[in-house]
Short mmCIF file of C-alpha atoms and ligand atoms in Angstrom, two decimals:
data_model
loop_
_atom_site.label_atom_id
_atom_site.label_comp_id
_atom_site.label_asym_id
_atom_site.label_seq_id
_atom_site.Cartn_x
_atom_site.Cartn_y
_atom_site.Cartn_z
CA MET A 1 -29.98 93.44 -66.36
CA ILE A 2 -33.25 94.47 -68.04
CA ARG A 3 -34.97 91.58 -66.22
CA ALA A 4 -33.54 92.80 -62.88
CA VAL A 5 -34.79 96.34 -63.51
CA HIS A 6 -38.20 94.92 -64.46
CA TYR A 7 -38.27 92.80 -61.27
CA VAL A 8 -37.33 95.76 -59.07
CA ARG A 9 -40.01 97.92 -60.75
CA ARG A 10 -42.69 95.37 -59.94
CA HIS A 11 -41.83 94.93 -56.21
CA LEU A 12 -42.23 97.67 -53.71
CA VAL A 13 -39.79 96.06 -51.22
CA TRP A 14 -37.01 96.05 -53.86
CA LYS A 15 -37.79 99.58 -54.90
CA LEU A 16 -37.46 100.69 -51.30
CA LEU A 17 -34.23 98.75 -50.84
CA VAL A 18 -32.74 100.19 -54.04
CA SER A 19 -33.66 103.74 -52.95
CA TYR A 20 -32.05 103.11 -49.54
CA LEU A 21 -28.89 101.83 -51.25
CA ILE A 22 -28.78 104.93 -53.46
CA VAL A 23 -29.01 107.12 -50.36
CA ILE A 24 -26.22 105.05 -48.66
CA LEU A 25 -24.04 105.26 -51.77
CA VAL A 26 -24.43 109.04 -52.01
CA GLY A 27 -23.53 109.26 -48.29
CA ILE A 28 -20.41 107.25 -48.82
CA ILE A 29 -19.27 109.31 -51.82
CA VAL A 30 -19.82 112.53 -49.87
CA LEU A 31 -17.89 111.10 -46.91
CA ILE A 32 -14.90 109.97 -49.01
CA SER A 33 -14.81 113.24 -50.93
CA ALA A 34 -14.93 115.26 -47.72
CA VAL A 35 -12.13 113.21 -46.17
CA GLU A 36 -10.02 113.47 -49.39
CA TYR A 37 -10.54 117.17 -49.65
CA PHE A 38 -10.14 118.29 -46.01
CA MET A 39 -7.78 115.66 -44.57
CA PRO A 40 -4.42 116.70 -46.20
CA SER A 41 -4.78 120.37 -45.29
CA ALA A 42 -5.97 119.52 -41.74
CA PHE A 43 -3.03 117.12 -41.30
CA GLU A 44 -0.54 119.81 -42.53
CA ARG A 45 -2.05 122.31 -40.13
CA HIS A 46 -1.67 119.92 -37.15
CA LEU A 47 1.87 118.92 -38.26
CA ALA A 48 2.85 122.55 -38.46
CA ALA A 49 1.57 123.09 -34.92
CA MET A 50 3.43 119.95 -33.79
CA ALA A 51 6.63 121.17 -35.51
CA THR A 52 6.45 124.41 -33.50
CA ALA A 53 5.91 122.48 -30.32
CA MET A 54 8.70 119.97 -30.98
CA GLN A 55 11.10 122.64 -32.48
CA THR A 56 11.79 120.67 -35.61
CA VAL A 57 10.23 117.95 -37.76
CA SER A 58 12.15 116.72 -40.79
CA PRO A 59 10.31 116.65 -44.13
CA ALA A 60 11.00 112.86 -44.45
CA LEU A 61 9.43 112.29 -41.03
CA ALA A 62 6.49 114.47 -41.99
CA GLU A 63 6.00 112.58 -45.25
CA ASP A 64 6.17 109.24 -43.35
CA LEU A 65 3.79 110.44 -40.77
CA PHE A 66 1.32 111.57 -43.41
CA THR A 67 1.50 108.27 -45.34
CA ASN A 68 0.93 106.21 -42.16
CA PHE A 69 -1.86 108.48 -41.01
CA ARG A 70 -3.59 108.22 -44.35
CA ARG A 71 -3.28 104.42 -44.37
CA ALA A 72 -4.74 104.18 -40.84
CA MET A 73 -7.45 106.61 -41.85
CA ASN A 74 -8.37 104.65 -45.02
CA GLU A 75 -8.45 101.35 -43.09
CA SER A 76 -10.86 102.69 -40.45
CA LEU A 77 -12.84 104.39 -43.15
CA ILE A 78 -13.26 101.20 -45.15
CA PHE A 79 -14.16 99.29 -41.97
CA SER A 80 -16.73 101.79 -40.83
CA LEU A 81 -18.17 102.04 -44.31
CA VAL A 82 -18.61 98.32 -44.69
CA ALA A 83 -20.16 98.20 -41.18
CA ALA A 84 -22.46 101.13 -41.94
CA PHE A 85 -23.43 99.58 -45.28
CA LEU A 86 -24.34 96.21 -43.74
CA VAL A 87 -26.25 97.80 -40.84
CA ALA A 88 -28.10 100.13 -43.28
CA VAL A 89 -29.02 97.18 -45.57
CA ILE A 90 -30.37 95.12 -42.66
CA ALA A 91 -32.24 98.07 -41.18
CA SER A 92 -33.74 99.13 -44.54
CA THR A 93 -34.81 95.56 -45.28
CA VAL A 94 -36.62 95.34 -41.94
CA ILE A 95 -38.25 98.75 -42.38
CA SER A 96 -39.23 98.02 -45.98
CA ARG A 97 -40.85 94.75 -44.94
CA ARG A 98 -42.80 96.53 -42.24
CA ILE A 99 -44.12 99.00 -44.83
CA VAL A 100 -44.63 96.49 -47.62
CA MET A 101 -46.27 93.67 -45.72
CA PRO A 102 -49.53 95.54 -44.82
CA VAL A 103 -49.72 96.87 -48.45
CA ARG A 104 -49.28 93.30 -49.68
CA ARG A 105 -51.92 92.04 -47.27
CA MET A 106 -54.34 94.69 -48.54
CA MET A 107 -53.55 93.80 -52.13
CA MET A 108 -54.28 90.12 -51.48
CA ALA A 109 -57.50 90.90 -49.59
CA SER A 110 -58.70 93.22 -52.43
CA GLN A 111 -58.02 90.44 -54.95
CA ARG A 112 -60.06 87.99 -52.87
CA ILE A 113 -62.91 90.53 -52.65
CA ALA A 114 -62.75 91.06 -56.41
CA GLU A 115 -63.14 87.27 -56.76
CA GLY A 116 -66.37 87.50 -54.74
CA HIS A 117 -65.12 86.62 -51.21
CA TYR A 118 -66.80 89.58 -49.54
CA HIS A 119 -66.07 88.40 -45.99
CA GLU A 120 -62.32 89.01 -46.49
CA ARG A 121 -60.74 91.55 -44.10
CA VAL A 122 -57.24 92.94 -43.54
CA GLU A 123 -55.60 92.21 -40.17
CA LEU A 124 -54.86 95.48 -38.37
CA PRO A 125 -51.28 96.06 -37.35
CA GLY A 126 -50.68 95.92 -33.56
CA THR A 127 -52.83 98.60 -31.96
CA HIS A 128 -56.47 99.24 -32.91
CA ASP A 129 -56.51 102.65 -31.30
CA PRO A 130 -57.10 105.10 -34.24
CA ASP A 131 -54.93 107.74 -32.49
CA ASN A 132 -51.93 105.42 -32.59
CA LEU A 133 -52.30 104.21 -36.14
CA ASP A 134 -50.09 105.42 -39.01
CA GLU A 135 -51.40 106.09 -42.53
CA LEU A 136 -51.22 102.38 -43.43
CA GLY A 137 -53.19 101.46 -40.34
CA CYS A 138 -55.84 104.07 -41.21
CA LEU A 139 -55.86 102.69 -44.78
CA ALA A 140 -56.45 99.18 -43.41
CA ILE A 141 -59.40 100.41 -41.28
CA SER A 142 -60.91 102.22 -44.31
CA PHE A 143 -60.33 99.14 -46.42
CA ASN A 144 -62.17 96.95 -43.88
CA GLN A 145 -65.07 99.45 -43.70
CA MET A 146 -65.27 99.42 -47.46
CA ALA A 147 -65.28 95.60 -47.47
CA THR A 148 -68.05 95.50 -44.80
CA GLN A 149 -70.14 97.92 -46.84
CA LEU A 150 -69.59 95.87 -50.02
CA GLU A 151 -70.56 92.69 -48.18
CA ARG A 152 -73.71 94.35 -46.83
CA ILE A 153 -74.67 95.61 -50.32
CA GLU A 154 -74.03 92.19 -51.84
CA THR A 155 -76.16 90.46 -49.15
CA THR A 156 -78.94 92.99 -49.63
CA ARG A 157 -78.83 92.49 -53.37
CA ARG A 158 -79.07 88.72 -53.03
CA GLU A 159 -81.90 88.94 -50.51
CA LEU A 160 -83.74 91.47 -52.65
CA ILE A 161 -83.68 89.31 -55.74
CA GLY A 162 -84.89 86.33 -53.64
CA ASP A 163 -87.64 88.41 -52.00
CA VAL A 164 -88.84 89.96 -55.24
CA ALA A 165 -88.98 86.63 -57.00
CA HIS A 166 -90.93 85.20 -54.02
CA GLU A 167 -93.39 88.10 -53.90
CA LEU A 168 -94.03 87.99 -57.63
CA ARG A 169 -94.45 84.27 -57.70
CA THR A 170 -97.56 84.21 -55.49
CA PRO A 171 -99.94 86.40 -57.49
CA LEU A 172 -98.58 85.08 -60.76
CA THR A 173 -99.21 81.47 -59.72
CA THR A 174 -102.78 82.39 -58.69
CA ILE A 175 -103.43 84.18 -62.02
CA LYS A 176 -101.97 81.26 -63.96
CA GLY A 177 -104.09 78.79 -61.97
CA TYR A 178 -107.30 80.70 -62.77
CA LEU A 179 -106.38 81.00 -66.46
CA GLU A 180 -105.61 77.30 -66.69
CA GLY A 181 -108.91 76.49 -64.97
CA LEU A 182 -110.74 78.74 -67.39
CA MET A 183 -109.06 77.16 -70.42
CA ASP A 184 -109.82 73.66 -69.17
CA GLY A 185 -113.41 74.66 -68.41
CA VAL A 186 -113.07 73.72 -64.70
CA ILE A 187 -113.59 77.31 -63.49
CA PRO A 188 -116.70 79.15 -64.71
CA ALA A 189 -116.01 82.21 -66.86
CA ASP A 190 -118.14 84.46 -64.62
CA ILE A 191 -117.69 87.89 -63.11
CA SER A 192 -116.34 86.57 -59.79
CA THR A 193 -113.52 84.73 -61.57
CA PHE A 194 -112.54 87.77 -63.53
CA GLN A 195 -112.77 89.87 -60.37
CA ARG A 196 -110.33 87.52 -58.61
CA ILE A 197 -107.88 87.67 -61.53
CA TYR A 198 -108.25 91.43 -61.59
CA HIS A 199 -107.61 91.57 -57.86
CA GLU A 200 -104.39 89.55 -58.24
CA THR A 201 -103.21 91.84 -61.11
CA GLU A 202 -103.86 94.83 -58.91
CA ARG A 203 -101.69 93.30 -56.17
CA LEU A 204 -98.91 92.78 -58.74
CA GLN A 205 -99.22 96.37 -59.87
CA ARG A 206 -99.10 97.63 -56.30
CA LEU A 207 -96.12 95.52 -55.56
CA ILE A 208 -94.27 96.82 -58.58
CA GLN A 209 -95.10 100.40 -57.55
CA ASP A 210 -93.82 99.63 -54.04
CA LEU A 211 -90.65 98.12 -55.40
CA GLN A 212 -90.06 101.13 -57.59
CA ASP A 213 -90.54 103.50 -54.60
CA LEU A 214 -88.29 101.27 -52.45
CA SER A 215 -85.50 101.30 -54.98
CA ARG A 216 -85.74 105.07 -55.31
CA VAL A 217 -85.68 105.72 -51.54
CA GLU A 218 -82.93 103.18 -50.92
CA SER A 219 -80.66 104.60 -53.59
CA GLY A 220 -81.41 108.18 -52.32
CA ALA A 221 -82.67 109.03 -55.84
CA ILE A 222 -85.97 110.38 -54.57
CA GLU A 223 -86.41 114.11 -54.99
CA MET A 224 -87.38 116.08 -51.92
CA HIS A 225 -88.87 119.57 -51.86
CA PRO A 226 -89.00 120.39 -48.16
CA GLN A 227 -90.66 123.55 -47.00
CA PRO A 228 -92.40 124.71 -43.78
CA ILE A 229 -95.66 122.78 -43.55
CA SER A 230 -98.45 122.74 -40.96
CA VAL A 231 -98.67 119.44 -39.04
CA THR A 232 -102.32 120.00 -38.22
CA GLN A 233 -103.16 120.42 -41.90
CA LEU A 234 -101.03 117.37 -42.85
CA ILE A 235 -102.84 115.14 -40.32
CA ASN A 236 -106.34 116.49 -41.18
CA THR A 237 -105.74 115.86 -44.91
CA ALA A 238 -104.56 112.24 -44.29
CA VAL A 239 -107.48 111.59 -41.92
CA ALA A 240 -110.01 113.03 -44.38
CA ARG A 241 -108.66 110.80 -47.13
CA LEU A 242 -109.09 107.58 -45.12
CA SER A 243 -112.10 108.38 -42.96
CA HIS A 244 -114.50 106.67 -45.34
CA GLN A 245 -112.55 103.40 -45.23
CA PHE A 246 -112.37 103.56 -41.42
CA GLU A 247 -116.13 104.10 -41.31
CA GLU A 248 -116.69 101.12 -43.63
CA LYS A 249 -114.68 98.82 -41.45
CA GLY A 250 -116.20 100.19 -38.22
CA VAL A 251 -112.93 101.46 -36.74
CA GLN A 252 -113.08 104.83 -35.02
CA LEU A 253 -110.52 107.41 -36.20
CA ALA A 254 -109.77 110.46 -34.02
CA THR A 255 -107.12 113.14 -33.70
CA SER A 256 -105.66 114.87 -30.67
CA LEU A 257 -103.75 118.00 -31.64
CA PRO A 258 -102.56 120.87 -29.40
CA GLU A 259 -103.74 124.34 -30.40
CA HIS A 260 -100.29 125.60 -31.25
CA LEU A 261 -98.04 123.37 -33.21
CA PRO A 262 -94.98 124.81 -35.00
CA ALA A 263 -94.58 124.23 -38.72
CA VAL A 264 -92.20 121.37 -39.64
CA TRP A 265 -89.57 121.29 -42.39
CA ALA A 266 -90.79 118.57 -44.72
CA ASP A 267 -91.83 117.54 -48.20
CA GLU A 268 -95.60 117.52 -47.93
CA ALA A 269 -96.24 114.71 -50.46
CA ARG A 270 -93.60 112.42 -48.98
CA ILE A 271 -94.63 112.87 -45.37
CA GLY A 272 -98.26 112.56 -46.37
CA GLN A 273 -97.29 109.17 -47.84
CA VAL A 274 -95.68 108.12 -44.51
CA LEU A 275 -98.79 109.17 -42.53
CA LEU A 276 -101.14 107.39 -44.99
CA ASN A 277 -99.03 104.27 -44.68
CA LEU A 278 -99.24 104.28 -40.89
CA LEU A 279 -102.94 104.99 -40.93
CA GLY A 280 -103.44 102.29 -43.61
CA ASN A 281 -101.60 99.78 -41.40
CA ALA A 282 -103.56 100.86 -38.34
CA LEU A 283 -106.79 100.25 -40.25
CA GLN A 284 -105.59 96.94 -41.65
CA TYR A 285 -104.42 95.57 -38.27
CA THR A 286 -107.28 96.81 -36.11
CA PRO A 287 -110.47 94.75 -36.07
CA PRO A 288 -113.90 96.39 -36.30
CA GLY A 289 -114.93 98.22 -33.14
CA GLY A 290 -111.34 99.35 -32.47
CA HIS A 291 -109.94 102.85 -32.22
CA VAL A 292 -107.13 104.72 -33.95
CA LEU A 293 -105.76 108.01 -32.64
CA VAL A 294 -103.52 110.43 -34.49
CA SER A 295 -101.68 112.91 -32.20
CA ALA A 296 -98.78 115.34 -32.38
CA GLN A 297 -96.72 117.35 -29.95
CA GLN A 298 -93.60 119.47 -29.91
CA ARG A 299 -90.50 118.10 -28.14
CA GLY A 300 -87.68 120.62 -28.35
CA ALA A 301 -86.64 121.18 -31.90
CA GLU A 302 -88.84 118.29 -33.15
CA VAL A 303 -92.49 117.50 -33.60
CA HIS A 304 -93.49 113.89 -32.72
CA ILE A 305 -96.41 112.56 -34.80
CA THR A 306 -97.99 109.38 -33.35
CA VAL A 307 -100.53 106.88 -34.63
CA THR A 308 -101.95 104.64 -31.90
CA ASP A 309 -104.30 101.76 -32.54
CA THR A 310 -106.11 99.16 -30.39
CA GLY A 311 -105.41 96.45 -32.99
CA ILE A 312 -103.59 93.12 -33.03
CA GLY A 313 -100.34 94.52 -31.54
CA ILE A 314 -96.76 93.37 -32.24
CA SER A 315 -94.69 91.08 -30.03
CA ALA A 316 -91.38 92.37 -28.71
CA GLU A 317 -89.24 90.06 -30.96
CA HIS A 318 -90.89 91.42 -34.13
CA LEU A 319 -90.77 95.09 -33.14
CA PRO A 320 -87.19 95.87 -34.28
CA LEU A 321 -87.70 94.01 -37.59
CA ILE A 322 -90.90 95.45 -38.99
CA PHE A 323 -89.00 98.33 -40.61
CA THR A 324 -86.90 95.80 -42.59
CA ARG A 325 -88.06 95.31 -46.11
CA PHE A 326 -90.43 92.43 -46.88
CA TYR A 327 -90.75 91.68 -43.17
CA ARG A 328 -94.23 90.70 -42.11
CA VAL A 329 -95.15 89.43 -38.69
CA ASP A 330 -97.77 87.07 -40.02
CA ARG A 331 -96.85 86.21 -43.58
CA SER A 332 -100.05 84.41 -44.50
CA ARG A 333 -102.37 87.02 -42.95
CA SER A 334 -100.56 89.95 -44.58
CA ARG A 335 -100.41 88.26 -47.92
CA ALA A 336 -104.13 87.60 -47.86
CA SER A 337 -104.66 91.30 -47.21
CA GLY A 338 -102.25 92.32 -49.93
CA GLY A 339 -99.37 93.58 -47.70
CA SER A 340 -95.86 93.08 -49.10
CA GLY A 341 -93.93 94.31 -46.07
CA ILE A 342 -92.33 97.22 -47.90
CA GLY A 343 -94.48 100.12 -46.65
CA LEU A 344 -92.68 100.67 -43.33
CA THR A 345 -89.24 100.39 -45.03
CA ILE A 346 -90.19 103.19 -47.46
CA ALA A 347 -91.63 105.20 -44.46
CA ARG A 348 -88.39 104.77 -42.52
CA HIS A 349 -86.22 105.95 -45.50
CA LEU A 350 -88.52 108.92 -46.12
CA VAL A 351 -88.51 110.03 -42.45
CA GLU A 352 -84.73 109.62 -42.20
CA ALA A 353 -84.27 111.62 -45.41
CA HIS A 354 -85.98 114.46 -43.46
CA GLY A 355 -83.51 114.03 -40.58
CA GLY A 356 -86.17 112.34 -38.42
CA ARG A 357 -86.63 108.97 -36.72
CA ILE A 358 -89.45 106.41 -36.76
CA TRP A 359 -90.16 103.65 -34.29
CA ALA A 360 -92.92 101.34 -33.11
CA GLU A 361 -94.10 100.34 -29.62
CA SER A 362 -96.53 97.68 -28.52
CA ALA A 363 -97.43 96.04 -25.28
CA GLY A 364 -97.71 92.73 -27.12
CA PRO A 365 -100.15 90.72 -29.26
CA GLY A 366 -103.75 91.92 -28.91
CA LYS A 367 -102.67 95.06 -27.04
CA GLY A 368 -102.45 97.55 -29.93
CA SER A 369 -99.47 99.38 -31.45
CA THR A 370 -98.08 102.89 -31.45
CA PHE A 371 -96.01 104.24 -34.32
CA THR A 372 -94.15 107.54 -33.86
CA PHE A 373 -92.05 109.58 -36.22
CA THR A 374 -90.25 112.88 -35.71
CA LEU A 375 -89.77 115.86 -37.99
CA PRO A 376 -87.56 118.90 -37.52
CA VAL A 377 -89.32 122.15 -36.55
CA ALA A 378 -89.00 124.69 -39.39
CA SER A 379 -86.86 127.51 -38.06
P1 ADP B 1 -97.47 95.51 -45.02
O1 ADP B 1 -97.69 95.95 -46.40
O2 ADP B 1 -97.30 94.05 -44.87
O3 ADP B 1 -98.39 96.14 -44.01
P2 ADP B 1 -95.50 97.16 -43.71
O4 ADP B 1 -94.06 97.38 -44.04
O5 ADP B 1 -96.37 98.38 -43.79
O6 ADP B 1 -96.00 96.05 -44.72
O7 ADP B 1 -95.56 96.49 -42.31
C1 ADP B 1 -94.73 95.40 -42.00
C2 ADP B 1 -95.38 94.52 -40.96
O8 ADP B 1 -95.46 95.20 -39.72
C3 ADP B 1 -96.79 94.12 -41.28
O9 ADP B 1 -96.80 92.98 -42.14
C4 ADP B 1 -97.35 93.81 -39.96
O10 ADP B 1 -97.00 92.47 -39.59
C5 ADP B 1 -96.61 94.81 -39.03
N1 ADP B 1 -97.47 95.97 -38.75
C6 ADP B 1 -97.39 97.19 -39.31
N2 ADP B 1 -98.22 98.03 -38.78
C7 ADP B 1 -98.87 97.38 -37.82
C8 ADP B 1 -99.92 97.72 -36.87
N3 ADP B 1 -100.49 98.94 -36.82
N4 ADP B 1 -100.33 96.75 -36.00
C9 ADP B 1 -99.81 95.49 -35.99
N5 ADP B 1 -98.83 95.15 -36.87
C10 ADP B 1 -98.42 96.03 -37.79
#
């Protein structure tokens, strides 16, 4: 008995069945009690009416009539009760299964996900139209969304570990190579060797800083202090900071700003970082003699800030990918120049955290690139 109770407790289908049976049992008890209570008086009332109509009914006949009526009544009651009981049990079993099966499927899927099978999904019942789904259907949809999200996070985590290891390995291998050469006496211990080692350590340091920034922006842990800021001032500050480097490389840097630009709602330091990143890239990927133009204009409730260069350009197949972390169009060229492919990912997160968008356009390799991001006008 205790084992049976334990079994029922652990299975939803049995719990539902038992609860249906209790409801059926209570119904039967109420029906029998009602018949027992009302039937004799109702019969007597009808017999009395019959007696008036038929002039006389002997007590023995009345007694006999009552007994036979009761017997017939009990027989039909028992028959209908058994039929009702069987039909109710079958119906409740079918209904319980319909409720329990999706729950069981979800339970099995969640167990598979817990074991690390992140591609597991729950089959949706019948219709996929959200308006026609019951609570269990909606639960299945939410479950699948959660599983997709988990799978995405897991893939990102795996890729990130692989990418970070890969990025760290290159400068570390170079440093190790130099140090081994120094120890073996094959590389001279002169200033240029130490400068190269120093350069590689700087790359490592920059990479670690970028990774830290990336992890902060991706987790949304970065603190923002937005306030109304002047776009003209923002652009002029960034241009002033990099003008020397542009001059050194022989790339012309110019701005084109309308007289009246509304203030934007942004964190000055973070958006300054985005602009410096775009200008830094424009400088890096534009050969000497090229031009870089920074412009801005209002479009409705947004201000569009654009950095256009006449540099190496980006082919159409790479354009949608350059905002993905660690993505570099030309891995060897970027590595040589110290790029880790994180800058644009950080920029995208920062712009999106302001409620803006960022995108790149290019007519193709050798035809320059245009990067645009939007910021909301401060109301
Ligand atoms: P990186 O540190 O490598 O520059 P980013 O995330 O800033 O990383 O850029 C990703 C890739 O996008 C770069 O490696 C480069 O291939 C491409 N890219 C970015 N800006 C430009 C540009 N102005 N012109 C051409 N290619 C660019």
